[in-house]
Amino acid sequence: MKQINKIVSVVMILIVTIVGFSSFAATDYITENYTVSKSEINSNDVFTLTLDLKNVTSANEADYLQITNSNFEPTNGIRKVTIANIDSIAISLKYIGSDNEFTFDVFQNDGTQTGSETINIIEARKYSSSSPSPSPTDTTKYMPLFQIKDDYEIKTFIGGKSVELSIPIVNIGKYSGKNVDITLDLENGPFVRKDSPISTIDRIAKDKVENAIFNFDISKVAMNKTYKIPVKIEGSNSFGDVIEVVNTEYMVKITNNNIQPKVSVFDYELRGNIADNNGAIILELKNFGSVNAKNISLTLEGFTKDGIRLYQDTATKRILEISGGKTRKEYFRITNDKNLKSGTYELTAKMEYFDDEGNEYSTISPVYVNALGINESDIDLSIENLKYNSEISTGKDLDIQFNLKNNGLVNFERVEVTLEFPGQMISKTPKKIIIDDFKINDDKKCDYKILVNSKIPSDNYDFFIRVKAYLNKSDLENYYTVDKYFGVFVKGISEKGRPKLIVDNYTFDGSNVLAGDEFPLTLFIKNTSDIQSVKNIKVSIESAEGVFMPVNTSSSFFIDEIKSNEILEEMIMLKTTPDASVKSYNMVVKMEYEDADGNAYDSEGNLFTETDNLSIAVLQPIRLEMSDITLPMEFYIGQSANLEIEFYNMGRSTMNNMMIKAEGDFDLQNASYFKGDFQSGSSDYFSTTIIPTKEGITKGKIVFSFEDAIGNISEIEKEFEINAFPKQEFNSDEFSNGAMNNEFEHEDIEKKSKAPYIIIAVIIAIIGLVMFLKNRKKRKLAKLMEFDDLDD
């Protein structure tokens, strides 16, 4: 009886536990939202009410709600609705009451009430019992309130790229809205529109966020700055009442390394003899920008009837395209009036062109033509071997060298050579070179050194070599001239003078890091400005998925100052999380700083901040475990013996292209095994046959070779040795004399081979006996219980 009582106690404990668990599993049904099939519900109207439920966790399909009010009557007459394991229910109702309250209770399948709720169906028009006609409901008080989500992240786009712009719209009002139109004003923005700047969202519920999607191309010539895009939000409430228009702004940041097209006269030269109507001026145009210039109209102006004029040619030439940084030559046939005096005459080259997006540009460059008057054909002064840097950075010296040659038949008593250059530059050598007695075939080398101002903006600047040659140095009113033009493109600072920091390089131990290991990350941060230093620099590091964590420090550090064009080296210790997957992870380096004057913002209010992305590959450590090698106790020359070894992948990554092979100074059969991809947590074994070829101890090894996730090849070796004895020889006599003994040995072997089966049979018998005794005990206990029942 004591045993029966124990059993009963255990059963009661289980029942109490189950009942207790059920009481704590009561489902809390909560109505998250409701919708109705009509925007206005009057007395006796039939409509469909849809309830969106949450926290429906019961697994019993018999849970239900019971409609308890009389304002709304189910059209099928059934007030009990099953609600378990569903997200929403639809109920067909008839509005027969004077109030718009809809109430119901929630029950479990056993009838236990777990909740009671009241919903005001605002679409139902209230009316009094004395006046059954419904009073109109002011639906305009159920208005949503839309705005752009406050904490949105300002996106950075690259000039010339196609982008998808996603603007988060949130409903901070108390009621849902529908047919929400979001319109962008792109009139003054950097976008090239690909689709309509209007995005429509069908519905935005209370406290919900929906994204308005737009697709654009960023202009190739967009400026580096943060743009404010005007945004207009329109829509209505659930009843169709129009909301008040919301006007707001959305900000995006544009980064652009493109330079807008700038076509100008890079160089020009005269060919032939102008006076004989076979002369030409050849203009070499260059696009100093990086964006293509298209549909170029080149017009040469300044011709006069009694001076320099065109000869059987047109003043305007059409050029289809000049790519960024490329040049193109065009020529104009010219002549001059027979009575023209010697001198230099100025023409004007006017260029009008477009970029890829249809933006229009224009440039004007002067062109000078040297003309010789009557009886001056013997004069031939030329500027030759002109050498200079066609592109130079600010703050540098511009070296200009050329030779002035007298190739004519006239001697000059005085020659003045003057270099004209922009006023923003400073000459380190005299501007004017004086040559006395410049005779026939004389050659004078001229050198100039010009300092390019560090604050000059980027542009193409004009330089002119002016030569005045005097036959009589006492008569300075009559002279002959030679002019040479050339242009120099200066890489200067932008108008805003914005300094920029970049991660010029970064290093860490090896080409990858192991999960769970610490490693030093060294950043080489460069100030790309040629003239400005930066200071008070905050460098922050953030890794994707939190894979890399700083060791004993924060994720940010400070740098006092980085001078112009200086590269500063900084190291931070990081640790990789042990469970990181095998792949390359992105790390973001954000740099916030001030310029040399302590300004944290540029002239347009944009924060001095730059972001660079690094990529670091993570590998899981390789853990290849092996069992001891299984070998026979003895080896004999010429006789085969088996070798086996088990191996396991105890790491977290797959070993790829695994090959196992045995090596040693002996013969082998099945000496290699290609496993292929050896998955994490897997095991396998390798078996081969060894045939010794010489007596004594011989060493061998098992070689495991495989690749990790990024293709690095590893080899692991397991050594072993065997001791081979001479091959056993048996003659016929020994075999005959030992026949009897072999017979007895054969009997012993048969007995030994049967031994395991005898042991197994004994074990089975013991198990059967135990089960038999246990069952007999149960049967006796059952009979005793039957007797107890009879006595009772």
mmCIF file of N, CA, C and O in Angstrom, residues 564-614:
data_model
loop_
_atom_site.group_PDB
_atom_site.id
_atom_site.type_symbol
_atom_site.label_atom_id
_atom_site.label_comp_id
_atom_site.label_asym_id
_atom_site.label_seq_id
_atom_site.Cartn_x
_atom_site.Cartn_y
_atom_site.Cartn_z
ATOM 1 N N SER A 564 49.538 70.052 -43.435
ATOM 2 C CA SER A 564 49.173 69.841 -44.841
ATOM 3 C C SER A 564 50.082 68.795 -45.471
ATOM 4 O O SER A 564 51.304 68.784 -45.256
ATOM 5 N N ASN A 565 49.447 67.877 -46.224
ATOM 6 C CA ASN A 565 50.146 66.780 -46.923
ATOM 7 C C ASN A 565 50.905 65.843 -45.976
ATOM 8 O O ASN A 565 51.723 65.046 -46.416
ATOM 9 N N GLU A 566 50.604 65.908 -44.683
ATOM 10 C CA GLU A 566 51.275 65.030 -43.712
ATOM 11 C C GLU A 566 50.456 63.756 -43.528
ATOM 12 O O GLU A 566 49.214 63.770 -43.568
ATOM 13 N N ILE A 567 51.175 62.637 -43.326
ATOM 14 C CA ILE A 567 50.537 61.353 -43.033
ATOM 15 C C ILE A 567 50.898 60.977 -41.607
ATOM 16 O O ILE A 567 52.085 60.880 -41.262
ATOM 17 N N LEU A 568 49.877 60.767 -40.766
ATOM 18 C CA LEU A 568 50.097 60.417 -39.364
ATOM 19 C C LEU A 568 49.723 58.958 -39.146
ATOM 20 O O LEU A 568 48.696 58.490 -39.638
ATOM 21 N N GLU A 569 50.560 58.257 -38.408
ATOM 22 C CA GLU A 569 50.350 56.829 -38.146
ATOM 23 C C GLU A 569 49.797 56.650 -36.735
ATOM 24 O O GLU A 569 50.373 57.130 -35.753
ATOM 25 N N GLU A 570 48.657 55.937 -36.620
ATOM 26 C CA GLU A 570 48.029 55.666 -35.333
ATOM 27 C C GLU A 570 47.670 54.187 -35.248
ATOM 28 O O GLU A 570 47.210 53.594 -36.220
ATOM 29 N N MET A 571 47.908 53.597 -34.050
ATOM 30 C CA MET A 571 47.637 52.164 -33.863
ATOM 31 C C MET A 571 46.616 51.980 -32.742
ATOM 32 O O MET A 571 46.669 52.674 -31.730
ATOM 33 N N ILE A 572 45.686 51.041 -32.952
ATOM 34 C CA ILE A 572 44.695 50.694 -31.942
ATOM 35 C C ILE A 572 44.580 49.176 -31.893
ATOM 36 O O ILE A 572 44.603 48.507 -32.924
ATOM 37 N N MET A 573 44.514 48.621 -30.667
ATOM 38 C CA MET A 573 44.381 47.174 -30.488
ATOM 39 C C MET A 573 42.908 46.791 -30.561
ATOM 40 O O MET A 573 42.062 47.389 -29.889
ATOM 41 N N LEU A 574 42.623 45.785 -31.374
ATOM 42 C CA LEU A 574 41.253 45.290 -31.536
ATOM 43 C C LEU A 574 41.213 43.800 -31.255
ATOM 44 O O LEU A 574 42.234 43.098 -31.349
ATOM 45 N N LYS A 575 40.032 43.330 -30.941
ATOM 46 C CA LYS A 575 39.814 41.892 -30.739
ATOM 47 C C LYS A 575 38.606 41.460 -31.547
ATOM 48 O O LYS A 575 37.578 42.148 -31.582
ATOM 49 N N THR A 576 38.744 40.315 -32.201
ATOM 50 C CA THR A 576 37.647 39.763 -33.013
ATOM 51 C C THR A 576 36.784 38.852 -32.149
ATOM 52 O O THR A 576 37.295 38.065 -31.354
ATOM 53 N N THR A 577 35.453 38.959 -32.289
ATOM 54 C CA THR A 577 34.558 38.100 -31.518
ATOM 55 C C THR A 577 34.781 36.634 -31.899
ATOM 56 O O THR A 577 35.001 36.319 -33.070
ATOM 57 N N PRO A 578 34.742 35.738 -30.920
ATOM 58 C CA PRO A 578 35.065 34.329 -31.204
ATOM 59 C C PRO A 578 34.115 33.663 -32.181
ATOM 60 O O PRO A 578 34.497 32.749 -32.896
ATOM 61 N N ASP A 579 32.847 34.115 -32.230
ATOM 62 C CA ASP A 579 31.858 33.439 -33.084
ATOM 63 C C ASP A 579 31.676 34.115 -34.435
ATOM 64 O O ASP A 579 30.684 33.881 -35.125
ATOM 65 N N ALA A 580 32.628 34.937 -34.842
ATOM 66 C CA ALA A 580 32.516 35.631 -36.125
ATOM 67 C C ALA A 580 32.544 34.637 -37.278
ATOM 68 O O ALA A 580 33.326 33.678 -37.282
ATOM 69 N N SER A 581 31.711 34.880 -38.286
ATOM 70 C CA SER A 581 31.690 34.018 -39.468
ATOM 71 C C SER A 581 32.930 34.278 -40.318
ATOM 72 O O SER A 581 33.572 35.316 -40.233
ATOM 73 N N VAL A 582 33.229 33.298 -41.175
ATOM 74 C CA VAL A 582 34.397 33.421 -42.053
ATOM 75 C C VAL A 582 33.999 34.252 -43.280
ATOM 76 O O VAL A 582 33.315 33.781 -44.179
ATOM 77 N N LYS A 583 34.409 35.531 -43.279
ATOM 78 C CA LYS A 583 34.155 36.420 -44.412
ATOM 79 C C LYS A 583 34.872 37.744 -44.160
ATOM 80 O O LYS A 583 35.496 37.928 -43.119
ATOM 81 N N SER A 584 34.771 38.660 -45.115
ATOM 82 C CA SER A 584 35.362 39.982 -44.960
ATOM 83 C C SER A 584 34.315 40.915 -44.346
ATOM 84 O O SER A 584 33.165 40.940 -44.781
ATOM 85 N N TYR A 585 34.739 41.687 -43.342
ATOM 86 C CA TYR A 585 33.848 42.594 -42.647
ATOM 87 C C TYR A 585 34.241 44.040 -42.938
ATOM 88 O O TYR A 585 35.423 44.363 -43.087
ATOM 89 N N ASN A 586 33.241 44.887 -42.985
ATOM 90 C CA ASN A 586 33.463 46.302 -43.240
ATOM 91 C C ASN A 586 33.698 47.032 -41.921
ATOM 92 O O ASN A 586 33.021 46.767 -40.923
ATOM 93 N N MET A 587 34.678 47.926 -41.906
ATOM 94 C CA MET A 587 34.951 48.762 -40.744
ATOM 95 C C MET A 587 34.914 50.216 -41.209
ATOM 96 O O MET A 587 35.542 50.577 -42.194
ATOM 97 N N VAL A 588 34.152 51.037 -40.501
ATOM 98 C CA VAL A 588 33.987 52.448 -40.854
ATOM 99 C C VAL A 588 34.872 53.295 -39.950
ATOM 100 O O VAL A 588 34.817 53.174 -38.727
ATOM 101 N N VAL A 589 35.695 54.132 -40.574
ATOM 102 C CA VAL A 589 36.537 55.084 -39.843
ATOM 103 C C VAL A 589 35.973 56.476 -40.113
ATOM 104 O O VAL A 589 35.967 56.945 -41.246
ATOM 105 N N LYS A 590 35.478 57.117 -39.044
ATOM 106 C CA LYS A 590 34.888 58.446 -39.162
ATOM 107 C C LYS A 590 35.826 59.452 -38.505
ATOM 108 O O LYS A 590 36.265 59.254 -37.373
ATOM 109 N N MET A 591 36.134 60.544 -39.238
ATOM 110 C CA MET A 591 37.053 61.562 -38.740
ATOM 111 C C MET A 591 36.343 62.911 -38.695
ATOM 112 O O MET A 591 35.856 63.400 -39.711
ATOM 113 N N GLU A 592 36.253 63.485 -37.483
ATOM 114 C CA GLU A 592 35.702 64.817 -37.297
ATOM 115 C C GLU A 592 36.847 65.726 -36.867
ATOM 116 O O GLU A 592 37.655 65.358 -36.011
ATOM 117 N N TYR A 593 36.897 66.962 -37.427
ATOM 118 C CA TYR A 593 38.073 67.788 -37.181
ATOM 119 C C TYR A 593 37.738 69.257 -37.379
ATOM 120 O O TYR A 593 36.623 69.619 -37.771
ATOM 121 N N GLU A 594 38.718 70.106 -37.079
ATOM 122 C CA GLU A 594 38.624 71.546 -37.287
ATOM 123 C C GLU A 594 39.715 71.972 -38.252
ATOM 124 O O GLU A 594 40.756 71.322 -38.363
ATOM 125 N N ASP A 595 39.474 73.109 -38.944
ATOM 126 C CA ASP A 595 40.522 73.616 -39.818
ATOM 127 C C ASP A 595 41.560 74.370 -38.997
ATOM 128 O O ASP A 595 41.488 74.425 -37.756
ATOM 129 N N ALA A 596 42.531 74.982 -39.685
ATOM 130 C CA ALA A 596 43.641 75.626 -38.983
ATOM 131 C C ALA A 596 43.173 76.794 -38.125
ATOM 132 O O ALA A 596 43.838 77.149 -37.142
ATOM 133 N N ASP A 597 42.011 77.389 -38.461
ATOM 134 C CA ASP A 597 41.490 78.521 -37.695
ATOM 135 C C ASP A 597 40.547 78.097 -36.583
ATOM 136 O O ASP A 597 39.942 78.953 -35.926
ATOM 137 N N GLY A 598 40.389 76.806 -36.371
ATOM 138 C CA GLY A 598 39.513 76.323 -35.310
ATOM 139 C C GLY A 598 38.065 76.217 -35.692
ATOM 140 O O GLY A 598 37.200 76.028 -34.827
ATOM 141 N N ASN A 599 37.753 76.331 -36.999
ATOM 142 C CA ASN A 599 36.370 76.212 -37.454
ATOM 143 C C ASN A 599 36.005 74.744 -37.628
ATOM 144 O O ASN A 599 36.746 73.995 -38.276
ATOM 145 N N ALA A 600 34.855 74.336 -37.077
ATOM 146 C CA ALA A 600 34.379 72.964 -37.238
ATOM 147 C C ALA A 600 33.412 72.828 -38.400
ATOM 148 O O ALA A 600 33.045 71.714 -38.771
ATOM 149 N N TYR A 601 33.016 73.970 -39.004
ATOM 150 C CA TYR A 601 32.072 73.951 -40.111
ATOM 151 C C TYR A 601 32.626 74.815 -41.239
ATOM 152 O O TYR A 601 33.361 75.780 -40.998
ATOM 153 N N ASP A 602 32.271 74.460 -42.487
ATOM 154 C CA ASP A 602 32.700 75.269 -43.609
ATOM 155 C C ASP A 602 31.734 76.437 -43.792
ATOM 156 O O ASP A 602 30.828 76.658 -42.971
ATOM 157 N N SER A 603 31.928 77.205 -44.875
ATOM 158 C CA SER A 603 31.147 78.419 -45.077
ATOM 159 C C SER A 603 29.664 78.148 -45.292
ATOM 160 O O SER A 603 28.841 79.046 -45.155
ATOM 161 N N GLU A 604 29.301 76.917 -45.658
ATOM 162 C CA GLU A 604 27.890 76.571 -45.874
ATOM 163 C C GLU A 604 27.286 75.827 -44.701
ATOM 164 O O GLU A 604 26.190 75.292 -44.785
ATOM 165 N N GLY A 605 28.003 75.767 -43.599
ATOM 166 C CA GLY A 605 27.465 75.117 -42.403
ATOM 167 C C GLY A 605 27.633 73.616 -42.374
ATOM 168 O O GLY A 605 27.030 72.947 -41.544
ATOM 169 N N ASN A 606 28.440 73.061 -43.269
ATOM 170 C CA ASN A 606 28.673 71.626 -43.279
ATOM 171 C C ASN A 606 29.802 71.275 -42.325
ATOM 172 O O ASN A 606 30.866 71.912 -42.323
ATOM 173 N N LEU A 607 29.582 70.239 -41.512
ATOM 174 C CA LEU A 607 30.577 69.812 -40.531
ATOM 175 C C LEU A 607 31.800 69.237 -41.241
ATOM 176 O O LEU A 607 31.687 68.526 -42.238
ATOM 177 N N PHE A 608 32.989 69.590 -40.723
ATOM 178 C CA PHE A 608 34.215 68.995 -41.244
ATOM 179 C C PHE A 608 34.262 67.548 -40.775
ATOM 180 O O PHE A 608 34.679 67.240 -39.646
ATOM 181 N N THR A 609 33.850 66.637 -41.616
ATOM 182 C CA THR A 609 33.861 65.215 -41.274
ATOM 183 C C THR A 609 34.084 64.401 -42.537
ATOM 184 O O THR A 609 33.619 64.778 -43.615
ATOM 185 N N GLU A 610 34.832 63.337 -42.408
ATOM 186 C CA GLU A 610 35.101 62.428 -43.518
ATOM 187 C C GLU A 610 34.950 60.999 -43.015
ATOM 188 O O GLU A 610 35.193 60.705 -41.838
ATOM 189 N N THR A 611 34.544 60.112 -43.920
ATOM 190 C CA THR A 611 34.343 58.710 -43.569
ATOM 191 C C THR A 611 35.037 57.837 -44.602
ATOM 192 O O THR A 611 34.889 58.061 -45.803
ATOM 193 N N ASP A 612 35.785 56.837 -44.130
ATOM 194 C CA ASP A 612 36.422 55.854 -45.006
ATOM 195 C C ASP A 612 36.031 54.459 -44.558
ATOM 196 O O ASP A 612 35.797 54.210 -43.359
ATOM 197 N N ASN A 613 35.958 53.532 -45.503
ATOM 198 C CA ASN A 613 35.598 52.151 -45.216
ATOM 199 C C ASN A 613 36.815 51.249 -45.397
ATOM 200 O O ASN A 613 37.520 51.334 -46.411
ATOM 201 N N LEU A 614 37.052 50.401 -44.406
ATOM 202 C CA LEU A 614 38.119 49.410 -44.475
ATOM 203 C C LEU A 614 37.498 48.019 -44.568
ATOM 204 O O LEU A 614 36.350 47.816 -44.170
#
